PDB file of C-alpha atoms in Angstrom:
ATOM      1  CA  MET A   1       5.397 -12.341   8.644  1.00 89.00           C
ATOM      2  CA  ILE A   2       6.864  -8.804   8.924  1.00 94.00           C
ATOM      3  CA  SER A   3       7.099  -7.848  12.580  1.00 95.00           C
ATOM      4  CA  ILE A   4       7.317  -4.349  13.431  1.00 97.00           C
ATOM      5  CA  ARG A   5       8.492  -2.602  16.743  1.00 97.00           C
ATOM      6  CA  ASN A   6       8.425   0.886  18.009  1.00 97.00           C
ATOM      7  CA  LEU A   7       8.784   2.282  14.622  1.00 97.00           C
ATOM      8  CA  THR A   8       9.102   6.196  14.527  1.00 95.00           C
ATOM      9  CA  VAL A   9       9.860   7.770  11.186  1.00 95.00           C
ATOM     10  CA  ARG A  10      10.590  11.510  11.603  1.00 89.00           C
ATOM     11  CA  LYS A  11      10.111  14.322   9.089  1.00 78.00           C
ATOM     12  CA  GLN A  12      11.918  17.782  10.220  1.00 67.00           C
ATOM     13  CA  TYR A  13       9.316  19.987   7.897  1.00 65.00           C
ATOM     14  CA  ARG A  14       6.247  18.224   9.566  1.00 57.00           C
ATOM     15  CA  LYS A  15       4.906  20.563  12.345  1.00 61.00           C
ATOM     16  CA  ASP A  16       2.420  18.116  13.804  1.00 59.00           C
ATOM     17  CA  GLY A  17       4.815  15.472  14.875  1.00 70.00           C
ATOM     18  CA  ASN A  18       6.303  12.413  13.756  1.00 85.00           C
ATOM     19  CA  VAL A  19       4.740  10.726  10.315  1.00 91.00           C
ATOM     20  CA  ILE A  20       4.655   7.264  12.123  1.00 94.00           C
ATOM     21  CA  ASN A  21       5.151   7.544  16.189  1.00 91.00           C
ATOM     22  CA  ASN A  22       6.278   4.055  17.894  1.00 93.00           C
ATOM     23  CA  LEU A  23       4.010   1.726  16.010  1.00 96.00           C
ATOM     24  CA  ASN A  24       3.910  -1.933  16.558  1.00 96.00           C
ATOM     25  CA  VAL A  25       2.318  -4.301  14.492  1.00 96.00           C
ATOM     26  CA  GLU A  26       2.488  -7.975  13.206  1.00 95.00           C
ATOM     27  CA  PHE A  27       1.503  -8.897   9.266  1.00 95.00           C
ATOM     28  CA  LYS A  28       0.874 -12.359  10.113  1.00 92.00           C
ATOM     29  CA  GLU A  29      -1.474 -13.067   7.061  1.00 94.00           C
ATOM     30  CA  ASN A  30      -0.346 -13.671   3.499  1.00 94.00           C
ATOM     31  CA  LYS A  31      -2.721 -10.844   2.248  1.00 96.00           C
ATOM     32  CA  ASN A  32      -2.973  -7.457   4.011  1.00 97.00           C
ATOM     33  CA  ILE A  33      -4.426  -4.262   3.098  1.00 97.00           C
ATOM     34  CA  ILE A  34      -3.655  -1.049   4.784  1.00 97.00           C
ATOM     35  CA  ILE A  35      -6.443   1.961   4.121  1.00 94.00           C
ATOM     36  CA  GLY A  36      -6.139   5.244   5.106  1.00 89.00           C
ATOM     37  CA  PRO A  37      -6.590   9.223   3.782  1.00 86.00           C
ATOM     38  CA  ASN A  38      -3.239  10.533   1.844  1.00 85.00           C
ATOM     39  CA  GLY A  39      -0.801  11.807   4.114  1.00 83.00           C
ATOM     40  CA  SER A  40      -1.714   9.411   7.010  1.00 88.00           C
ATOM     41  CA  GLY A  41       1.617   7.316   6.849  1.00 92.00           C
ATOM     42  CA  LYS A  42       0.722   4.426   4.756  1.00 95.00           C
ATOM     43  CA  THR A  43       3.677   4.890   1.857  1.00 95.00           C
ATOM     44  CA  THR A  44       6.129   5.791   4.721  1.00 96.00           C
ATOM     45  CA  LEU A  45       5.569   2.914   6.266  1.00 97.00           C
ATOM     46  CA  LEU A  46       6.187   0.700   3.212  1.00 97.00           C
ATOM     47  CA  LYS A  47       9.721   2.890   2.557  1.00 96.00           C
ATOM     48  CA  ALA A  48      10.655   2.222   6.151  1.00 96.00           C
ATOM     49  CA  ILE A  49      10.165  -1.789   5.479  1.00 96.00           C
ATOM     50  CA  LEU A  50      12.282  -1.215   2.292  1.00 95.00           C
ATOM     51  CA  GLY A  51      14.703   0.549   3.933  1.00 93.00           C
ATOM     52  CA  ILE A  52      14.731   3.805   1.877  1.00 93.00           C
ATOM     53  CA  VAL A  53      13.850   5.996   4.508  1.00 94.00           C
ATOM     54  CA  LYS A  54      15.433   6.461   7.943  1.00 93.00           C
ATOM     55  CA  TYR A  55      13.709   5.210  11.049  1.00 95.00           C
ATOM     56  CA  GLU A  56      13.943   4.511  14.467  1.00 95.00           C
ATOM     57  CA  GLY A  57      12.809   1.041  15.704  1.00 97.00           C
ATOM     58  CA  ASN A  58      13.029  -2.714  14.348  1.00 96.00           C
ATOM     59  CA  ILE A  59      11.470  -4.248  11.403  1.00 96.00           C
ATOM     60  CA  THR A  60      12.082  -7.755  10.697  1.00 93.00           C
ATOM     61  CA  CYS A  61      10.643 -10.186   8.189  1.00 91.00           C
ATOM     62  CA  TYR A  62      11.866 -13.918   8.431  1.00 80.00           C
ATOM     63  CA  LYS A  63      10.821 -16.801   6.208  1.00 74.00           C
ATOM     64  CA  GLU A  64      12.290 -20.625   6.471  1.00 69.00           C
ATOM     65  CA  GLY A  65      15.621 -20.187   5.570  1.00 66.00           C
ATOM     66  CA  GLY A  66      16.457 -16.814   5.926  1.00 73.00           C
ATOM     67  CA  ARG A  67      14.914 -13.147   5.377  1.00 78.00           C
ATOM     68  CA  CYS A  68      12.393 -12.379   3.306  1.00 86.00           C
ATOM     69  CA  ILE A  69      12.815 -10.876  -0.215  1.00 88.00           C
ATOM     70  CA  PHE A  70      10.955  -7.841  -1.071  1.00 94.00           C
ATOM     71  CA  SER A  71       9.600  -6.283  -4.150  1.00 95.00           C
ATOM     72  CA  THR A  72       7.752  -2.941  -4.975  1.00 97.00           C
ATOM     73  CA  ASN A  73       5.885  -0.763  -7.621  1.00 97.00           C
ATOM     74  CA  ILE A  74       7.501   2.527  -5.615  1.00 96.00           C
ATOM     75  CA  ASP A  75       9.312   3.592  -8.298  1.00 91.00           C
ATOM     76  CA  GLN A  76      11.890   5.441  -6.232  1.00 92.00           C
ATOM     77  CA  VAL A  77      13.595   2.049  -6.138  1.00 93.00           C
ATOM     78  CA  TYR A  78      14.282   1.679  -9.689  1.00 93.00           C
ATOM     79  CA  LYS A  79      15.687   5.368 -10.447  1.00 91.00           C
ATOM     80  CA  LEU A  80      19.004   3.894 -10.860  1.00 83.00           C
ATOM     81  CA  TYR A  81      19.932   6.337 -13.440  1.00 87.00           C
ATOM     82  CA  ASN A  82      18.146   8.407 -16.216  1.00 90.00           C
ATOM     83  CA  ASP A  83      18.027   5.534 -18.855  1.00 94.00           C
ATOM     84  CA  SER A  84      14.834   4.358 -20.727  1.00 96.00           C
ATOM     85  CA  SER A  85      12.523   2.473 -18.786  1.00 97.00           C
ATOM     86  CA  GLY A  86      12.942  -0.695 -20.538  1.00 97.00           C
ATOM     87  CA  ALA A  87      16.752  -0.581 -20.200  1.00 96.00           C
ATOM     88  CA  ILE A  88      16.459  -0.170 -16.694  1.00 96.00           C
ATOM     89  CA  ALA A  89      13.849  -2.769 -16.070  1.00 96.00           C
ATOM     90  CA  LYS A  90      16.083  -5.293 -17.989  1.00 96.00           C
ATOM     91  CA  LEU A  91      19.284  -4.592 -16.118  1.00 94.00           C
ATOM     92  CA  TYR A  92      17.345  -4.507 -12.818  1.00 92.00           C
ATOM     93  CA  LEU A  93      15.872  -8.031 -13.636  1.00 94.00           C
ATOM     94  CA  GLU A  94      18.774  -9.431 -14.641  1.00 93.00           C
ATOM     95  CA  ILE A  95      20.931  -8.237 -11.505  1.00 90.00           C
ATOM     96  CA  ILE A  96      18.303  -9.162  -8.834  1.00 87.00           C
ATOM     97  CA  GLY A  97      16.834 -11.671 -10.612  1.00 88.00           C
ATOM     98  CA  GLY A  98      13.482 -11.580 -12.190  1.00 94.00           C
ATOM     99  CA  ASP A  99      11.432 -12.266 -15.625  1.00 96.00           C
ATOM    100  CA  PHE A 100      12.244  -9.680 -18.306  1.00 97.00           C
ATOM    101  CA  GLY A 101       9.186 -11.212 -20.726  1.00 97.00           C
ATOM    102  CA  LEU A 102       6.642 -11.334 -17.523  1.00 97.00           C
ATOM    103  CA  PHE A 103       7.899  -7.746 -17.452  1.00 98.00           C
ATOM    104  CA  ILE A 104       6.766  -7.005 -21.518  1.00 98.00           C
ATOM    105  CA  ASP A 105       3.741  -8.907 -21.034  1.00 98.00           C
ATOM    106  CA  ILE A 106       2.448  -6.911 -18.419  1.00 98.00           C
ATOM    107  CA  ILE A 107       3.457  -3.904 -19.968  1.00 98.00           C
ATOM    108  CA  ASN A 108       1.750  -4.836 -22.986  1.00 98.00           C
ATOM    109  CA  ARG A 109      -1.335  -5.870 -21.137  1.00 97.00           C
ATOM    110  CA  PHE A 110      -1.948  -2.498 -19.965  1.00 98.00           C
ATOM    111  CA  ARG A 111      -1.218  -1.129 -23.791  1.00 97.00           C
ATOM    112  CA  MET A 112       1.675   1.006 -22.665  1.00 97.00           C
ATOM    113  CA  GLN A 113       4.637  -0.191 -24.641  1.00 97.00           C
ATOM    114  CA  LYS A 114       5.524   3.336 -25.531  1.00 96.00           C
ATOM    115  CA  ILE A 115       7.175   3.834 -21.916  1.00 97.00           C
ATOM    116  CA  LEU A 116       9.756   1.263 -22.597  1.00 97.00           C
ATOM    117  CA  ASP A 117      11.695   3.750 -24.654  1.00 97.00           C
ATOM    118  CA  THR A 118      10.725   6.808 -22.232  1.00 97.00           C
ATOM    119  CA  ARG A 119      13.568   8.036 -19.737  1.00 96.00           C
ATOM    120  CA  ILE A 120      12.409   6.979 -16.537  1.00 95.00           C
ATOM    121  CA  TYR A 121      12.316  10.844 -15.278  1.00 95.00           C
ATOM    122  CA  LYS A 122       9.923  11.314 -18.173  1.00 96.00           C
ATOM    123  CA  LEU A 123       7.173   9.230 -17.081  1.00 96.00           C
ATOM    124  CA  SER A 124       3.876  10.645 -16.070  1.00 96.00           C
ATOM    125  CA  THR A 125       2.826   9.641 -12.665  1.00 95.00           C
ATOM    126  CA  GLY A 126       0.282   7.022 -14.037  1.00 95.00           C
ATOM    127  CA  GLU A 127       2.801   5.921 -16.307  1.00 97.00           C
ATOM    128  CA  SER A 128       5.356   5.230 -13.119  1.00 97.00           C
ATOM    129  CA  LYS A 129       2.538   3.245 -11.301  1.00 97.00           C
ATOM    130  CA  ILE A 130       2.416   1.078 -14.370  1.00 97.00           C
ATOM    131  CA  PHE A 131       5.987   0.712 -14.520  1.00 98.00           C
ATOM    132  CA  GLY A 132       6.516   0.075 -11.023  1.00 97.00           C
ATOM    133  CA  LEU A 133       3.263  -2.642 -10.845  1.00 97.00           C
ATOM    134  CA  ALA A 134       5.222  -4.168 -13.731  1.00 98.00           C
ATOM    135  CA  MET A 135       8.428  -4.538 -11.981  1.00 97.00           C
ATOM    136  CA  ALA A 136       6.768  -5.910  -8.533  1.00 97.00           C
ATOM    137  CA  PHE A 137       5.029  -8.806 -10.290  1.00 97.00           C
ATOM    138  CA  SER A 138       8.206  -9.645 -12.460  1.00 97.00           C
ATOM    139  CA  LEU A 139      10.863  -9.969  -9.559  1.00 94.00           C
ATOM    140  CA  GLY A 140      11.553 -12.962  -8.127  1.00 84.00           C
ATOM    141  CA  SER A 141      10.286 -11.938  -4.562  1.00 89.00           C
ATOM    142  CA  GLU A 142       7.830 -13.712  -2.099  1.00 84.00           C
ATOM    143  CA  TYR A 143       6.647 -10.479  -0.542  1.00 93.00           C
ATOM    144  CA  ILE A 144       5.361  -7.617  -2.594  1.00 97.00           C
ATOM    145  CA  LEU A 145       4.911  -4.160  -0.802  1.00 98.00           C
ATOM    146  CA  ILE A 146       2.442  -2.363  -2.977  1.00 98.00           C
ATOM    147  CA  ASP A 147       1.435   1.143  -2.714  1.00 97.00           C
ATOM    148  CA  GLU A 148      -1.428   2.853  -4.088  1.00 96.00           C
ATOM    149  CA  PRO A 149      -1.947   0.302  -7.101  1.00 97.00           C
ATOM    150  CA  THR A 150      -5.153   2.190  -8.777  1.00 95.00           C
ATOM    151  CA  GLU A 151      -4.069   5.472  -8.041  1.00 93.00           C
ATOM    152  CA  ASN A 152      -3.557   7.979 -11.209  1.00 93.00           C
ATOM    153  CA  LEU A 153      -5.106   5.250 -13.620  1.00 95.00           C
ATOM    154  CA  ASP A 154      -7.959   5.484 -15.719  1.00 95.00           C
ATOM    155  CA  HIS A 155     -10.948   2.966 -15.541  1.00 94.00           C
ATOM    156  CA  SER A 156      -9.937   0.108 -17.566  1.00 96.00           C
ATOM    157  CA  ARG A 157      -6.373   0.307 -16.136  1.00 97.00           C
ATOM    158  CA  LYS A 158      -7.199   0.192 -13.083  1.00 96.00           C
ATOM    159  CA  GLY A 159      -9.337  -2.758 -13.434  1.00 97.00           C
ATOM    160  CA  ILE A 160      -6.124  -4.435 -15.279  1.00 97.00           C
ATOM    161  CA  ALA A 161      -4.020  -3.566 -12.069  1.00 97.00           C
ATOM    162  CA  GLU A 162      -6.656  -5.310  -9.630  1.00 97.00           C
ATOM    163  CA  GLU A 163      -6.741  -8.626 -12.070  1.00 97.00           C
ATOM    164  CA  LEU A 164      -2.862  -8.309 -11.785  1.00 96.00           C
ATOM    165  CA  ILE A 165      -2.944  -8.675  -8.059  1.00 96.00           C
ATOM    166  CA  ILE A 166      -5.681 -11.420  -7.917  1.00 96.00           C
ATOM    167  CA  GLU A 167      -3.980 -13.452 -10.196  1.00 95.00           C
ATOM    168  CA  HIS A 168      -0.543 -13.127  -8.468  1.00 92.00           C
ATOM    169  CA  SER A 169      -2.357 -13.640  -5.013  1.00 88.00           C
ATOM    170  CA  ALA A 170      -0.542 -16.891  -3.903  1.00 89.00           C
ATOM    171  CA  ARG A 171       2.170 -14.540  -3.328  1.00 91.00           C
ATOM    172  CA  LYS A 172       2.328 -12.548  -0.237  1.00 94.00           C
ATOM    173  CA  TYR A 173       1.521  -8.826  -0.546  1.00 96.00           C
ATOM    174  CA  LEU A 174       0.983  -5.734   1.744  1.00 97.00           C
ATOM    175  CA  LEU A 175      -1.056  -3.367  -0.060  1.00 98.00           C
ATOM    176  CA  VAL A 176      -1.635   0.446   1.001  1.00 97.00           C
ATOM    177  CA  THR A 177      -4.547   2.392  -0.289  1.00 95.00           C
ATOM    178  CA  HIS A 178      -7.132   5.078   0.167  1.00 91.00           C
ATOM    179  CA  ASP A 179      -9.487   3.014  -2.073  1.00 92.00           C
ATOM    180  CA  LEU A 180     -11.866   1.149   0.188  1.00 92.00           C
ATOM    181  CA  LYS A 181     -13.053  -0.850  -2.939  1.00 91.00           C
ATOM    182  CA  LEU A 182     -10.335  -2.548  -3.095  1.00 94.00           C
ATOM    183  CA  ILE A 183     -10.823  -4.489   0.328  1.00 94.00           C
ATOM    184  CA  ARG A 184     -13.654  -6.112  -1.300  1.00 91.00           C
ATOM    185  CA  ARG A 185     -12.331  -6.805  -4.845  1.00 93.00           C
ATOM    186  CA  LEU A 186      -9.042  -8.186  -3.572  1.00 95.00           C
ATOM    187  CA  ASN A 187     -10.522  -9.857  -0.454  1.00 94.00           C
ATOM    188  CA  PRO A 188      -7.459 -10.019   1.735  1.00 96.00           C
ATOM    189  CA  ASP A 189      -6.965 -12.059   4.736  1.00 97.00           C
ATOM    190  CA  LYS A 190      -6.855  -8.816   6.889  1.00 97.00           C
ATOM    191  CA  PHE A 191      -7.329  -5.069   6.645  1.00 96.00           C
ATOM    192  CA  PHE A 192      -5.892  -2.303   8.645  1.00 96.00           C
ATOM    193  CA  ILE A 193      -6.838   1.392   9.107  1.00 93.00           C
ATOM    194  CA  MET A 194      -4.092   3.927   9.273  1.00 91.00           C
ATOM    195  CA  VAL A 195      -4.827   7.590  10.341  1.00 86.00           C
ATOM    196  CA  SER A 196      -1.998  10.144  11.394  1.00 84.00           C
ATOM    197  CA  GLY A 197       0.554   7.527  11.677  1.00 88.00           C
ATOM    198  CA  LYS A 198      -1.534   5.130  14.077  1.00 88.00           C
ATOM    199  CA  LEU A 199      -2.429   1.576  12.599  1.00 92.00           C
ATOM    200  CA  HIS A 200      -5.813   0.148  13.432  1.00 90.00           C
ATOM    201  CA  GLY A 201      -6.812  -3.705  13.105  1.00 87.00           C
ATOM    202  CA  GLY A 202      -6.477  -6.386  11.587  1.00 90.00           C
ATOM    203  CA  PHE A 203      -9.860  -6.643  10.615  1.00 94.00           C
ATOM    204  CA  ASN A 204     -11.493 -10.089   8.769  1.00 94.00           C
ATOM    205  CA  PRO A 205     -12.820  -9.022   5.465  1.00 92.00           C
ATOM    206  CA  GLU A 206     -16.318  -9.846   6.797  1.00 91.00           C
ATOM    207  CA  ASP A 207     -16.022  -7.152   9.293  1.00 91.00           C
ATOM    208  CA  TYR A 208     -16.582  -4.625   6.520  1.00 92.00           C
ATOM    209  CA  SER A 209     -19.839  -4.332   6.436  1.00 92.00           C
ATOM    210  CA  ARG A 210     -19.927  -3.890  10.148  1.00 92.00           C
ATOM    211  CA  ILE A 211     -17.273  -1.072  10.489  1.00 92.00           C
ATOM    212  CA  TYR A 212     -18.951   2.541  11.502  1.00 92.00           C
ATOM    213  CA  PHE A 213     -17.011   6.087  11.995  1.00 88.00           C
ATOM    214  CA  SER A 214     -18.626   7.949  14.855  1.00 88.00           C
ATOM    215  CA  LYS A 215     -18.222  11.633  15.993  1.00 86.00           C
ATOM    216  CA  ASN A 216     -18.768  10.243  19.768  1.00 85.00           C
ATOM    217  CA  LYS A 217     -17.338   7.659  21.918  1.00 84.00           C
ATOM    218  CA  LYS A 218     -19.628   4.503  22.416  1.00 80.00           C
ATOM    219  CA  GLU A 219     -20.001   1.388  24.328  1.00 82.00           C
ATOM    220  CA  ASN A 220     -18.970  -0.398  20.802  1.00 79.00           C
ATOM    221  CA  SER A 221     -15.966   1.984  20.031  1.00 83.00           C
ATOM    222  CA  ILE A 222     -13.021  -0.475  19.062  1.00 82.00           C
ATOM    223  CA  GLY A 223     -10.547   2.697  18.124  1.00 81.00           C
ATOM    224  CA  GLU A 224     -10.177   6.297  18.063  1.00 82.00           C
ATOM    225  CA  LEU A 225      -8.572   8.571  14.806  1.00 81.00           C
ATOM    226  CA  ILE A 226      -7.230  11.937  14.920  1.00 75.00           C
ATOM    227  CA  SER A 227      -7.126  13.683  11.798  1.00 71.00           C
ATOM    228  CA  GLY A 228      -6.148  17.292  11.970  1.00 70.00           C
ATOM    229  CA  PRO A 229      -9.015  18.984  13.945  1.00 74.00           C
ATOM    230  CA  SER A 230     -11.090  15.751  13.384  1.00 76.00           C
ATOM    231  CA  GLN A 231     -11.877  13.108  15.808  1.00 83.00           C
ATOM    232  CA  TYR A 232     -13.636   9.687  14.986  1.00 85.00           C
ATOM    233  CA  TYR A 233     -14.301   6.535  16.765  1.00 88.00           C
ATOM    234  CA  LEU A 234     -14.376   3.357  15.046  1.00 89.00           C
ATOM    235  CA  THR A 235     -17.299   1.283  16.275  1.00 90.00           C
ATOM    236  CA  LEU A 236     -18.727  -2.418  15.231  1.00 89.00           C
ATOM    237  CA  ASP A 237     -22.211  -2.919  13.972  1.00 91.00           C
ATOM    238  CA  LYS A 238     -23.612   0.491  14.574  1.00 90.00           C
ATOM    239  CA  GLY A 239     -22.838   4.122  14.502  1.00 90.00           C
ATOM    240  CA  ASP A 240     -22.987   7.440  12.285  1.00 90.00           C
ATOM    241  CA  PHE A 241     -21.295   6.510   8.986  1.00 89.00           C
ATOM    242  CA  PRO A 242     -20.466   3.080   8.122  1.00 92.00           C
ATOM    243  CA  LEU A 243     -17.703   2.384   6.190  1.00 91.00           C
ATOM    244  CA  TYR A 244     -19.185   0.752   3.312  1.00 90.00           C
ATOM    245  CA  SER A 245     -21.017   3.804   2.265  1.00 90.00           C
ATOM    246  CA  PHE A 246     -17.745   5.716   0.954  1.00 88.00           C
ATOM    247  CA  SER A 247     -15.114   4.916  -1.809  1.00 88.00           C
ATOM    248  CA  ASN A 248     -12.429   6.298  -0.199  1.00 85.00           C
ATOM    249  CA  MET A 249     -10.835   7.444   2.897  1.00 81.00           C
ATOM    250  CA  GLU A 250     -10.776  10.956   1.609  1.00 79.00           C
ATOM    251  CA  GLU A 251     -14.133  11.414   1.888  1.00 81.00           C
ATOM    252  CA  ILE A 252     -14.633  10.483   5.567  1.00 76.00           C
ATOM    253  CA  LEU A 253     -11.059  12.145   6.606  1.00 72.00           C
ATOM    254  CA  GLY A 254      -9.658  14.275   4.048  1.00 56.00           C
ATOM    255  CA  GLY A 255      -6.085  14.396   3.311  1.00 41.00           C
ATOM    256  CA  GLU A 256      -3.311  15.422   5.864  1.00 39.00           C
TER     257      GLU A 256
END
């Protein structure tokens, strides 16, 4: 279980306040998905859990016998120096403990062998995404933090990414995305909605078809979302816009 208490992440250049402000949540289930528009704080939350951004508050994750070990597809973690992606993966997997053979198998599965000889800082956004996914699943961690796994991938490779997550679903993960379709395709234990650094949920997968966005507060309101000048209410069973009618959070709220 990941327990987060009073988490605040500040960014000096943001004029509209903190990225995340006084967040409290527990991810008790094995498979968790957070959906939200770009800029809502999803990736920042993962980076705080990994300890690669400064934050205030308390984040803990314990398993029987000690602390959790995380792996992630966030490529920032693996940019140790500007060597080839293959060399960095081999070194990292040897030091931390992982399966380099599995890493190569995943790269081959995506038909992206060319990135092995490409310097890591020369990878395109999509290539970095594939490299990060291969690293995340090749490391011997019990908890995987997955950031936008299908973003910047073509249709066939999006399918491969989804298959990879499903095949490794025995492992615990916290996945963030703006792609609403992943909730039904991956069938997590719980899903959450994040907007402007605030988290709502967790909802059960069967609640997906029951959630609506409404412009006005109603008796069945279960949460309030504020995105820039827009204000919406989450409602159950009826409302203005059913969640299932959209493909991503950008269509509902737009980026921040």
